[in-house]
Amino acid sequence: MTMMGQVIAFQPRCGQPRLRRPRLLVQAARLGLPGWNRRRDLRRVLKCEDLPAAGAALKRLHAEEAQLDAIRRAGRAGYDVHRHIMLLIAILAETAEAAPRPVPNPLTCP
């Protein structure tokens, strides 16, 4: 992560787009992350009944967030800051959920 004034740029994971968003949006998303409940909130953000597998929704979340960011940058009246923050929280949470985790106690054979 690099900081440039009021913009934060995230280093993308493999296959993900690079995000550059205003510091205030990123801070709000990070503050909302501890209260994120994947089962409850991801369904609401995606407006779907079935919970997708970890990381499966990232492409859709990134696409919708990019559309909202374009609306924000254009200064259009249809911009929903609450929705934008929820999408950023979902992206951060889903990226962490999809990240490979080390095996805590690998089995060893004698």
PDB file of N, CA, C and O in Angstrom, residues 15-81:
ATOM      1  N   GLY A  15      -4.418 -11.174 -10.369  1.00  0.00           N
ATOM      2  CA  GLY A  15      -5.670 -11.226 -11.098  1.00  0.00           C
ATOM      3  C   GLY A  15      -6.710 -10.216 -10.656  1.00  0.00           C
ATOM      4  O   GLY A  15      -7.832 -10.243 -11.119  1.00  0.00           O
ATOM      5  N   GLN A  16      -6.351  -9.284  -9.754  1.00  0.00           N
ATOM      6  CA  GLN A  16      -7.310  -8.285  -9.301  1.00  0.00           C
ATOM      7  C   GLN A  16      -6.884  -6.903  -9.769  1.00  0.00           C
ATOM      8  O   GLN A  16      -5.697  -6.610  -9.872  1.00  0.00           O
ATOM      9  N   PRO A  17      -7.865  -6.039 -10.022  1.00  0.00           N
ATOM     10  CA  PRO A  17      -7.523  -4.692 -10.472  1.00  0.00           C
ATOM     11  C   PRO A  17      -6.923  -3.856  -9.341  1.00  0.00           C
ATOM     12  O   PRO A  17      -7.175  -4.111  -8.168  1.00  0.00           O
ATOM     13  N   ARG A  18      -6.129  -2.875  -9.708  1.00  0.00           N
ATOM     14  CA  ARG A  18      -5.526  -1.965  -8.727  1.00  0.00           C
ATOM     15  C   ARG A  18      -6.579  -0.918  -8.356  1.00  0.00           C
ATOM     16  O   ARG A  18      -7.211  -0.339  -9.229  1.00  0.00           O
ATOM     17  N   LEU A  19      -6.742  -0.690  -7.073  1.00  0.00           N
ATOM     18  CA  LEU A  19      -7.717   0.295  -6.602  1.00  0.00           C
ATOM     19  C   LEU A  19      -6.997   1.537  -6.082  1.00  0.00           C
ATOM     20  O   LEU A  19      -6.077   1.423  -5.290  1.00  0.00           O
ATOM     21  N   ARG A  20      -7.460   2.704  -6.518  1.00  0.00           N
ATOM     22  CA  ARG A  20      -6.998   3.991  -5.985  1.00  0.00           C
ATOM     23  C   ARG A  20      -8.246   4.748  -5.592  1.00  0.00           C
ATOM     24  O   ARG A  20      -9.005   5.179  -6.465  1.00  0.00           O
ATOM     25  N   ARG A  21      -8.445   4.880  -4.296  1.00  0.00           N
ATOM     26  CA  ARG A  21      -9.659   5.515  -3.798  1.00  0.00           C
ATOM     27  C   ARG A  21      -9.304   6.574  -2.758  1.00  0.00           C
ATOM     28  O   ARG A  21      -8.261   6.491  -2.110  1.00  0.00           O
ATOM     29  N   PRO A  22     -10.199   7.551  -2.567  1.00  0.00           N
ATOM     30  CA  PRO A  22      -9.946   8.585  -1.552  1.00  0.00           C
ATOM     31  C   PRO A  22      -9.748   7.969  -0.169  1.00  0.00           C
ATOM     32  O   PRO A  22     -10.390   6.984   0.194  1.00  0.00           O
ATOM     33  N   ARG A  23      -8.861   8.568   0.572  1.00  0.00           N
ATOM     34  CA  ARG A  23      -8.504   8.077   1.907  1.00  0.00           C
ATOM     35  C   ARG A  23      -9.737   7.906   2.789  1.00  0.00           C
ATOM     36  O   ARG A  23      -9.855   6.925   3.523  1.00  0.00           O
ATOM     37  N   LEU A  24     -10.663   8.845   2.744  1.00  0.00           N
ATOM     38  CA  LEU A  24     -11.847   8.786   3.599  1.00  0.00           C
ATOM     39  C   LEU A  24     -12.707   7.556   3.297  1.00  0.00           C
ATOM     40  O   LEU A  24     -13.219   6.906   4.211  1.00  0.00           O
ATOM     41  N   LEU A  25     -12.855   7.206   2.021  1.00  0.00           N
ATOM     42  CA  LEU A  25     -13.609   6.001   1.653  1.00  0.00           C
ATOM     43  C   LEU A  25     -12.931   4.744   2.184  1.00  0.00           C
ATOM     44  O   LEU A  25     -13.584   3.850   2.723  1.00  0.00           O
ATOM     45  N   VAL A  26     -11.622   4.692   2.048  1.00  0.00           N
ATOM     46  CA  VAL A  26     -10.871   3.514   2.496  1.00  0.00           C
ATOM     47  C   VAL A  26     -10.915   3.406   4.014  1.00  0.00           C
ATOM     48  O   VAL A  26     -11.105   2.316   4.564  1.00  0.00           O
ATOM     49  N   GLN A  27     -10.767   4.518   4.703  1.00  0.00           N
ATOM     50  CA  GLN A  27     -10.833   4.497   6.165  1.00  0.00           C
ATOM     51  C   GLN A  27     -12.202   4.034   6.634  1.00  0.00           C
ATOM     52  O   GLN A  27     -12.303   3.241   7.578  1.00  0.00           O
ATOM     53  N   ALA A  28     -13.257   4.515   5.991  1.00  0.00           N
ATOM     54  CA  ALA A  28     -14.613   4.091   6.358  1.00  0.00           C
ATOM     55  C   ALA A  28     -14.785   2.593   6.132  1.00  0.00           C
ATOM     56  O   ALA A  28     -15.386   1.897   6.962  1.00  0.00           O
ATOM     57  N   ALA A  29     -14.251   2.085   5.029  1.00  0.00           N
ATOM     58  CA  ALA A  29     -14.357   0.648   4.740  1.00  0.00           C
ATOM     59  C   ALA A  29     -13.586  -0.165   5.775  1.00  0.00           C
ATOM     60  O   ALA A  29     -14.076  -1.191   6.252  1.00  0.00           O
ATOM     61  N   ARG A  30     -12.404   0.290   6.134  1.00  0.00           N
ATOM     62  CA  ARG A  30     -11.617  -0.436   7.133  1.00  0.00           C
ATOM     63  C   ARG A  30     -12.297  -0.428   8.497  1.00  0.00           C
ATOM     64  O   ARG A  30     -12.241  -1.416   9.228  1.00  0.00           O
ATOM     65  N   LEU A  31     -12.923   0.686   8.846  1.00  0.00           N
ATOM     66  CA  LEU A  31     -13.629   0.757  10.127  1.00  0.00           C
ATOM     67  C   LEU A  31     -14.863  -0.144  10.137  1.00  0.00           C
ATOM     68  O   LEU A  31     -15.261  -0.639  11.190  1.00  0.00           O
ATOM     69  N   GLY A  32     -15.458  -0.365   8.981  1.00  0.00           N
ATOM     70  CA  GLY A  32     -16.623  -1.233   8.891  1.00  0.00           C
ATOM     71  C   GLY A  32     -16.287  -2.707   8.825  1.00  0.00           C
ATOM     72  O   GLY A  32     -17.149  -3.561   9.042  1.00  0.00           O
ATOM     73  N   LEU A  33     -15.047  -3.021   8.559  1.00  0.00           N
ATOM     74  CA  LEU A  33     -14.623  -4.416   8.396  1.00  0.00           C
ATOM     75  C   LEU A  33     -14.850  -5.291   9.632  1.00  0.00           C
ATOM     76  O   LEU A  33     -15.330  -6.419   9.487  1.00  0.00           O
ATOM     77  N   PRO A  34     -14.571  -4.815  10.860  1.00  0.00           N
ATOM     78  CA  PRO A  34     -14.805  -5.679  12.029  1.00  0.00           C
ATOM     79  C   PRO A  34     -16.278  -6.065  12.223  1.00  0.00           C
ATOM     80  O   PRO A  34     -16.573  -7.126  12.765  1.00  0.00           O
ATOM     81  N   GLY A  35     -17.198  -5.244  11.771  1.00  0.00           N
ATOM     82  CA  GLY A  35     -18.613  -5.552  11.913  1.00  0.00           C
ATOM     83  C   GLY A  35     -19.188  -6.368  10.762  1.00  0.00           C
ATOM     84  O   GLY A  35     -20.380  -6.677  10.753  1.00  0.00           O
ATOM     85  N   TRP A  36     -18.361  -6.706   9.790  1.00  0.00           N
ATOM     86  CA  TRP A  36     -18.807  -7.448   8.604  1.00  0.00           C
ATOM     87  C   TRP A  36     -19.167  -8.870   8.986  1.00  0.00           C
ATOM     88  O   TRP A  36     -18.406  -9.586   9.629  1.00  0.00           O
ATOM     89  N   ASN A  37     -20.350  -9.281   8.597  1.00  0.00           N
ATOM     90  CA  ASN A  37     -20.809 -10.657   8.779  1.00  0.00           C
ATOM     91  C   ASN A  37     -21.078 -11.192   7.383  1.00  0.00           C
ATOM     92  O   ASN A  37     -22.049 -10.790   6.738  1.00  0.00           O
ATOM     93  N   ARG A  38     -20.235 -12.069   6.904  1.00  0.00           N
ATOM     94  CA  ARG A  38     -20.312 -12.527   5.519  1.00  0.00           C
ATOM     95  C   ARG A  38     -21.675 -13.098   5.172  1.00  0.00           C
ATOM     96  O   ARG A  38     -22.258 -12.777   4.140  1.00  0.00           O
ATOM     97  N   ARG A  39     -22.199 -13.941   6.032  1.00  0.00           N
ATOM     98  CA  ARG A  39     -23.479 -14.592   5.754  1.00  0.00           C
ATOM     99  C   ARG A  39     -24.609 -13.566   5.608  1.00  0.00           C
ATOM    100  O   ARG A  39     -25.428 -13.642   4.718  1.00  0.00           O
ATOM    101  N   ARG A  40     -24.624 -12.590   6.490  1.00  0.00           N
ATOM    102  CA  ARG A  40     -25.691 -11.586   6.469  1.00  0.00           C
ATOM    103  C   ARG A  40     -25.436 -10.511   5.412  1.00  0.00           C
ATOM    104  O   ARG A  40     -26.304 -10.199   4.598  1.00  0.00           O
ATOM    105  N   ASP A  41     -24.225  -9.939   5.414  1.00  0.00           N
ATOM    106  CA  ASP A  41     -23.957  -8.740   4.626  1.00  0.00           C
ATOM    107  C   ASP A  41     -23.680  -8.998   3.154  1.00  0.00           C
ATOM    108  O   ASP A  41     -24.071  -8.196   2.308  1.00  0.00           O
ATOM    109  N   LEU A  42     -23.007 -10.103   2.830  1.00  0.00           N
ATOM    110  CA  LEU A  42     -22.704 -10.360   1.423  1.00  0.00           C
ATOM    111  C   LEU A  42     -23.981 -10.614   0.635  1.00  0.00           C
ATOM    112  O   LEU A  42     -24.115 -10.153  -0.496  1.00  0.00           O
ATOM    113  N   ARG A  43     -24.918 -11.303   1.233  1.00  0.00           N
ATOM    114  CA  ARG A  43     -26.214 -11.503   0.558  1.00  0.00           C
ATOM    115  C   ARG A  43     -26.898 -10.172   0.282  1.00  0.00           C
ATOM    116  O   ARG A  43     -27.486  -9.972  -0.775  1.00  0.00           O
ATOM    117  N   ARG A  44     -26.831  -9.265   1.253  1.00  0.00           N
ATOM    118  CA  ARG A  44     -27.478  -7.964   1.093  1.00  0.00           C
ATOM    119  C   ARG A  44     -26.777  -7.135   0.027  1.00  0.00           C
ATOM    120  O   ARG A  44     -27.429  -6.507  -0.815  1.00  0.00           O
ATOM    121  N   VAL A  45     -25.449  -7.148   0.028  1.00  0.00           N
ATOM    122  CA  VAL A  45     -24.694  -6.360  -0.947  1.00  0.00           C
ATOM    123  C   VAL A  45     -24.897  -6.904  -2.363  1.00  0.00           C
ATOM    124  O   VAL A  45     -25.094  -6.142  -3.307  1.00  0.00           O
ATOM    125  N   LEU A  46     -24.886  -8.224  -2.500  1.00  0.00           N
ATOM    126  CA  LEU A  46     -25.060  -8.839  -3.819  1.00  0.00           C
ATOM    127  C   LEU A  46     -26.521  -8.947  -4.244  1.00  0.00           C
ATOM    128  O   LEU A  46     -26.805  -9.250  -5.393  1.00  0.00           O
ATOM    129  N   LYS A  47     -27.433  -8.741  -3.298  1.00  0.00           N
ATOM    130  CA  LYS A  47     -28.874  -8.859  -3.547  1.00  0.00           C
ATOM    131  C   LYS A  47     -29.199 -10.253  -4.091  1.00  0.00           C
ATOM    132  O   LYS A  47     -29.824 -10.405  -5.143  1.00  0.00           O
ATOM    133  N   CYS A  48     -28.741 -11.267  -3.352  1.00  0.00           N
ATOM    134  CA  CYS A  48     -28.979 -12.642  -3.756  1.00  0.00           C
ATOM    135  C   CYS A  48     -29.315 -13.487  -2.535  1.00  0.00           C
ATOM    136  O   CYS A  48     -29.089 -13.073  -1.409  1.00  0.00           O
ATOM    137  N   GLU A  49     -29.859 -14.668  -2.766  1.00  0.00           N
ATOM    138  CA  GLU A  49     -30.230 -15.570  -1.682  1.00  0.00           C
ATOM    139  C   GLU A  49     -29.102 -16.521  -1.304  1.00  0.00           C
ATOM    140  O   GLU A  49     -28.869 -16.769  -0.132  1.00  0.00           O
ATOM    141  N   ASP A  50     -28.419 -17.061  -2.299  1.00  0.00           N
ATOM    142  CA  ASP A  50     -27.374 -18.047  -2.051  1.00  0.00           C
ATOM    143  C   ASP A  50     -26.027 -17.370  -1.852  1.00  0.00           C
ATOM    144  O   ASP A  50     -25.636 -16.497  -2.625  1.00  0.00           O
ATOM    145  N   LEU A  51     -25.326 -17.798  -0.838  1.00  0.00           N
ATOM    146  CA  LEU A  51     -24.011 -17.260  -0.541  1.00  0.00           C
ATOM    147  C   LEU A  51     -22.978 -17.909  -1.465  1.00  0.00           C
ATOM    148  O   LEU A  51     -22.844 -19.132  -1.488  1.00  0.00           O
ATOM    149  N   PRO A  52     -22.250 -17.105  -2.251  1.00  0.00           N
ATOM    150  CA  PRO A  52     -21.253 -17.699  -3.157  1.00  0.00           C
ATOM    151  C   PRO A  52     -20.027 -18.187  -2.386  1.00  0.00           C
ATOM    152  O   PRO A  52     -19.805 -17.807  -1.234  1.00  0.00           O
ATOM    153  N   ALA A  53     -19.245 -19.013  -3.024  1.00  0.00           N
ATOM    154  CA  ALA A  53     -17.998 -19.498  -2.423  1.00  0.00           C
ATOM    155  C   ALA A  53     -17.050 -18.322  -2.201  1.00  0.00           C
ATOM    156  O   ALA A  53     -17.177 -17.276  -2.846  1.00  0.00           O
ATOM    157  N   ALA A  54     -16.114 -18.497  -1.282  1.00  0.00           N
ATOM    158  CA  ALA A  54     -15.156 -17.435  -0.967  1.00  0.00           C
ATOM    159  C   ALA A  54     -14.407 -16.997  -2.222  1.00  0.00           C
ATOM    160  O   ALA A  54     -13.851 -17.811  -2.939  1.00  0.00           O
ATOM    161  N   GLY A  55     -14.433 -15.719  -2.500  1.00  0.00           N
ATOM    162  CA  GLY A  55     -13.728 -15.170  -3.649  1.00  0.00           C
ATOM    163  C   GLY A  55     -14.505 -15.197  -4.949  1.00  0.00           C
ATOM    164  O   GLY A  55     -14.138 -14.515  -5.900  1.00  0.00           O
ATOM    165  N   ALA A  56     -15.603 -15.956  -5.006  1.00  0.00           N
ATOM    166  CA  ALA A  56     -16.360 -16.070  -6.255  1.00  0.00           C
ATOM    167  C   ALA A  56     -17.074 -14.776  -6.626  1.00  0.00           C
ATOM    168  O   ALA A  56     -17.346 -14.525  -7.797  1.00  0.00           O
ATOM    169  N   ALA A  57     -17.368 -13.947  -5.655  1.00  0.00           N
ATOM    170  CA  ALA A  57     -18.114 -12.715  -5.905  1.00  0.00           C
ATOM    171  C   ALA A  57     -17.208 -11.525  -6.199  1.00  0.00           C
ATOM    172  O   ALA A  57     -17.698 -10.443  -6.523  1.00  0.00           O
ATOM    173  N   LEU A  58     -15.911 -11.708  -6.107  1.00  0.00           N
ATOM    174  CA  LEU A  58     -14.997 -10.574  -6.252  1.00  0.00           C
ATOM    175  C   LEU A  58     -15.111  -9.863  -7.596  1.00  0.00           C
ATOM    176  O   LEU A  58     -15.087  -8.627  -7.640  1.00  0.00           O
ATOM    177  N   LYS A  59     -15.243 -10.600  -8.666  1.00  0.00           N
ATOM    178  CA  LYS A  59     -15.335  -9.975  -9.988  1.00  0.00           C
ATOM    179  C   LYS A  59     -16.562  -9.071 -10.064  1.00  0.00           C
ATOM    180  O   LYS A  59     -16.485  -7.934 -10.534  1.00  0.00           O
ATOM    181  N   ARG A  60     -17.683  -9.574  -9.578  1.00  0.00           N
ATOM    182  CA  ARG A  60     -18.921  -8.787  -9.582  1.00  0.00           C
ATOM    183  C   ARG A  60     -18.808  -7.569  -8.663  1.00  0.00           C
ATOM    184  O   ARG A  60     -19.243  -6.469  -9.019  1.00  0.00           O
ATOM    185  N   LEU A  61     -18.213  -7.752  -7.486  1.00  0.00           N
ATOM    186  CA  LEU A  61     -18.040  -6.636  -6.548  1.00  0.00           C
ATOM    187  C   LEU A  61     -17.148  -5.553  -7.144  1.00  0.00           C
ATOM    188  O   LEU A  61     -17.452  -4.362  -7.052  1.00  0.00           O
ATOM    189  N   HIS A  62     -16.048  -5.963  -7.782  1.00  0.00           N
ATOM    190  CA  HIS A  62     -15.147  -4.996  -8.408  1.00  0.00           C
ATOM    191  C   HIS A  62     -15.846  -4.243  -9.538  1.00  0.00           C
ATOM    192  O   HIS A  62     -15.656  -3.030  -9.682  1.00  0.00           O
ATOM    193  N   ALA A  63     -16.639  -4.932 -10.330  1.00  0.00           N
ATOM    194  CA  ALA A  63     -17.339  -4.282 -11.447  1.00  0.00           C
ATOM    195  C   ALA A  63     -18.331  -3.242 -10.943  1.00  0.00           C
ATOM    196  O   ALA A  63     -18.383  -2.117 -11.458  1.00  0.00           O
ATOM    197  N   GLU A  64     -19.108  -3.611  -9.936  1.00  0.00           N
ATOM    198  CA  GLU A  64     -20.098  -2.664  -9.414  1.00  0.00           C
ATOM    199  C   GLU A  64     -19.417  -1.487  -8.710  1.00  0.00           C
ATOM    200  O   GLU A  64     -19.852  -0.348  -8.831  1.00  0.00           O
ATOM    201  N   GLU A  65     -18.326  -1.767  -8.004  1.00  0.00           N
ATOM    202  CA  GLU A  65     -17.600  -0.690  -7.332  1.00  0.00           C
ATOM    203  C   GLU A  65     -16.993   0.265  -8.353  1.00  0.00           C
ATOM    204  O   GLU A  65     -16.992   1.474  -8.150  1.00  0.00           O
ATOM    205  N   ALA A  66     -16.493  -0.261  -9.460  1.00  0.00           N
ATOM    206  CA  ALA A  66     -15.917   0.587 -10.508  1.00  0.00           C
ATOM    207  C   ALA A  66     -16.983   1.504 -11.112  1.00  0.00           C
ATOM    208  O   ALA A  66     -16.713   2.679 -11.393  1.00  0.00           O
ATOM    209  N   GLN A  67     -18.196   0.979 -11.299  1.00  0.00           N
ATOM    210  CA  GLN A  67     -19.290   1.815 -11.806  1.00  0.00           C
ATOM    211  C   GLN A  67     -19.619   2.936 -10.829  1.00  0.00           C
ATOM    212  O   GLN A  67     -19.792   4.087 -11.224  1.00  0.00           O
ATOM    213  N   LEU A  68     -19.694   2.595  -9.551  1.00  0.00           N
ATOM    214  CA  LEU A  68     -19.990   3.608  -8.546  1.00  0.00           C
ATOM    215  C   LEU A  68     -18.875   4.640  -8.455  1.00  0.00           C
ATOM    216  O   LEU A  68     -19.136   5.841  -8.274  1.00  0.00           O
ATOM    217  N   ASP A  69     -17.633   4.196  -8.597  1.00  0.00           N
ATOM    218  CA  ASP A  69     -16.518   5.132  -8.545  1.00  0.00           C
ATOM    219  C   ASP A  69     -16.561   6.085  -9.736  1.00  0.00           C
ATOM    220  O   ASP A  69     -16.246   7.270  -9.590  1.00  0.00           O
ATOM    221  N   ALA A  70     -16.957   5.587 -10.890  1.00  0.00           N
ATOM    222  CA  ALA A  70     -17.086   6.459 -12.069  1.00  0.00           C
ATOM    223  C   ALA A  70     -18.177   7.514 -11.839  1.00  0.00           C
ATOM    224  O   ALA A  70     -18.004   8.679 -12.214  1.00  0.00           O
ATOM    225  N   ILE A  71     -19.262   7.104 -11.216  1.00  0.00           N
ATOM    226  CA  ILE A  71     -20.343   8.049 -10.902  1.00  0.00           C
ATOM    227  C   ILE A  71     -19.833   9.091  -9.905  1.00  0.00           C
ATOM    228  O   ILE A  71     -20.116  10.284 -10.028  1.00  0.00           O
ATOM    229  N   ARG A  72     -19.067   8.641  -8.901  1.00  0.00           N
ATOM    230  CA  ARG A  72     -18.494   9.567  -7.911  1.00  0.00           C
ATOM    231  C   ARG A  72     -17.569  10.573  -8.575  1.00  0.00           C
ATOM    232  O   ARG A  72     -17.669  11.778  -8.338  1.00  0.00           O
ATOM    233  N   ARG A  73     -16.684  10.083  -9.440  1.00  0.00           N
ATOM    234  CA  ARG A  73     -15.728  10.972 -10.103  1.00  0.00           C
ATOM    235  C   ARG A  73     -16.415  11.980 -11.021  1.00  0.00           C
ATOM    236  O   ARG A  73     -15.955  13.102 -11.172  1.00  0.00           O
ATOM    237  N   ALA A  74     -17.535  11.564 -11.626  1.00  0.00           N
ATOM    238  CA  ALA A  74     -18.268  12.457 -12.521  1.00  0.00           C
ATOM    239  C   ALA A  74     -19.128  13.455 -11.751  1.00  0.00           C
ATOM    240  O   ALA A  74     -19.635  14.414 -12.337  1.00  0.00           O
ATOM    241  N   GLY A  75     -19.306  13.215 -10.458  1.00  0.00           N
ATOM    242  CA  GLY A  75     -20.114  14.131  -9.646  1.00  0.00           C
ATOM    243  C   GLY A  75     -21.598  14.023  -9.931  1.00  0.00           C
ATOM    244  O   GLY A  75     -22.336  14.991  -9.720  1.00  0.00           O
ATOM    245  N   ARG A  76     -22.033  12.864 -10.404  1.00  0.00           N
ATOM    246  CA  ARG A  76     -23.448  12.683 -10.746  1.00  0.00           C
ATOM    247  C   ARG A  76     -24.296  12.518  -9.496  1.00  0.00           C
ATOM    248  O   ARG A  76     -23.830  12.070  -8.448  1.00  0.00           O
ATOM    249  N   ALA A  77     -25.561  12.844  -9.616  1.00  0.00           N
ATOM    250  CA  ALA A  77     -26.484  12.823  -8.475  1.00  0.00           C
ATOM    251  C   ALA A  77     -26.811  11.413  -8.019  1.00  0.00           C
ATOM    252  O   ALA A  77     -27.229  11.221  -6.884  1.00  0.00           O
ATOM    253  N   GLY A  78     -26.626  10.416  -8.833  1.00  0.00           N
ATOM    254  CA  GLY A  78     -26.972   9.048  -8.480  1.00  0.00           C
ATOM    255  C   GLY A  78     -25.952   8.351  -7.591  1.00  0.00           C
ATOM    256  O   GLY A  78     -26.096   7.167  -7.294  1.00  0.00           O
ATOM    257  N   TYR A  79     -24.941   9.073  -7.128  1.00  0.00           N
ATOM    258  CA  TYR A  79     -23.890   8.457  -6.316  1.00  0.00           C
ATOM    259  C   TYR A  79     -24.416   8.131  -4.925  1.00  0.00           C
ATOM    260  O   TYR A  79     -24.982   8.965  -4.241  1.00  0.00           O
ATOM    261  N   ASP A  80     -24.188   6.882  -4.490  1.00  0.00           N
ATOM    262  CA  ASP A  80     -24.618   6.407  -3.173  1.00  0.00           C
ATOM    263  C   ASP A  80     -23.368   6.058  -2.371  1.00  0.00           C
ATOM    264  O   ASP A  80     -22.787   4.988  -2.538  1.00  0.00           O
ATOM    265  N   VAL A  81     -22.958   6.965  -1.476  1.00  0.00           N
ATOM    266  CA  VAL A  81     -21.730   6.777  -0.714  1.00  0.00           C
ATOM    267  C   VAL A  81     -21.846   5.568   0.223  1.00  0.00           C
ATOM    268  O   VAL A  81     -20.871   4.827   0.398  1.00  0.00           O
TER     269      VAL A  81
END
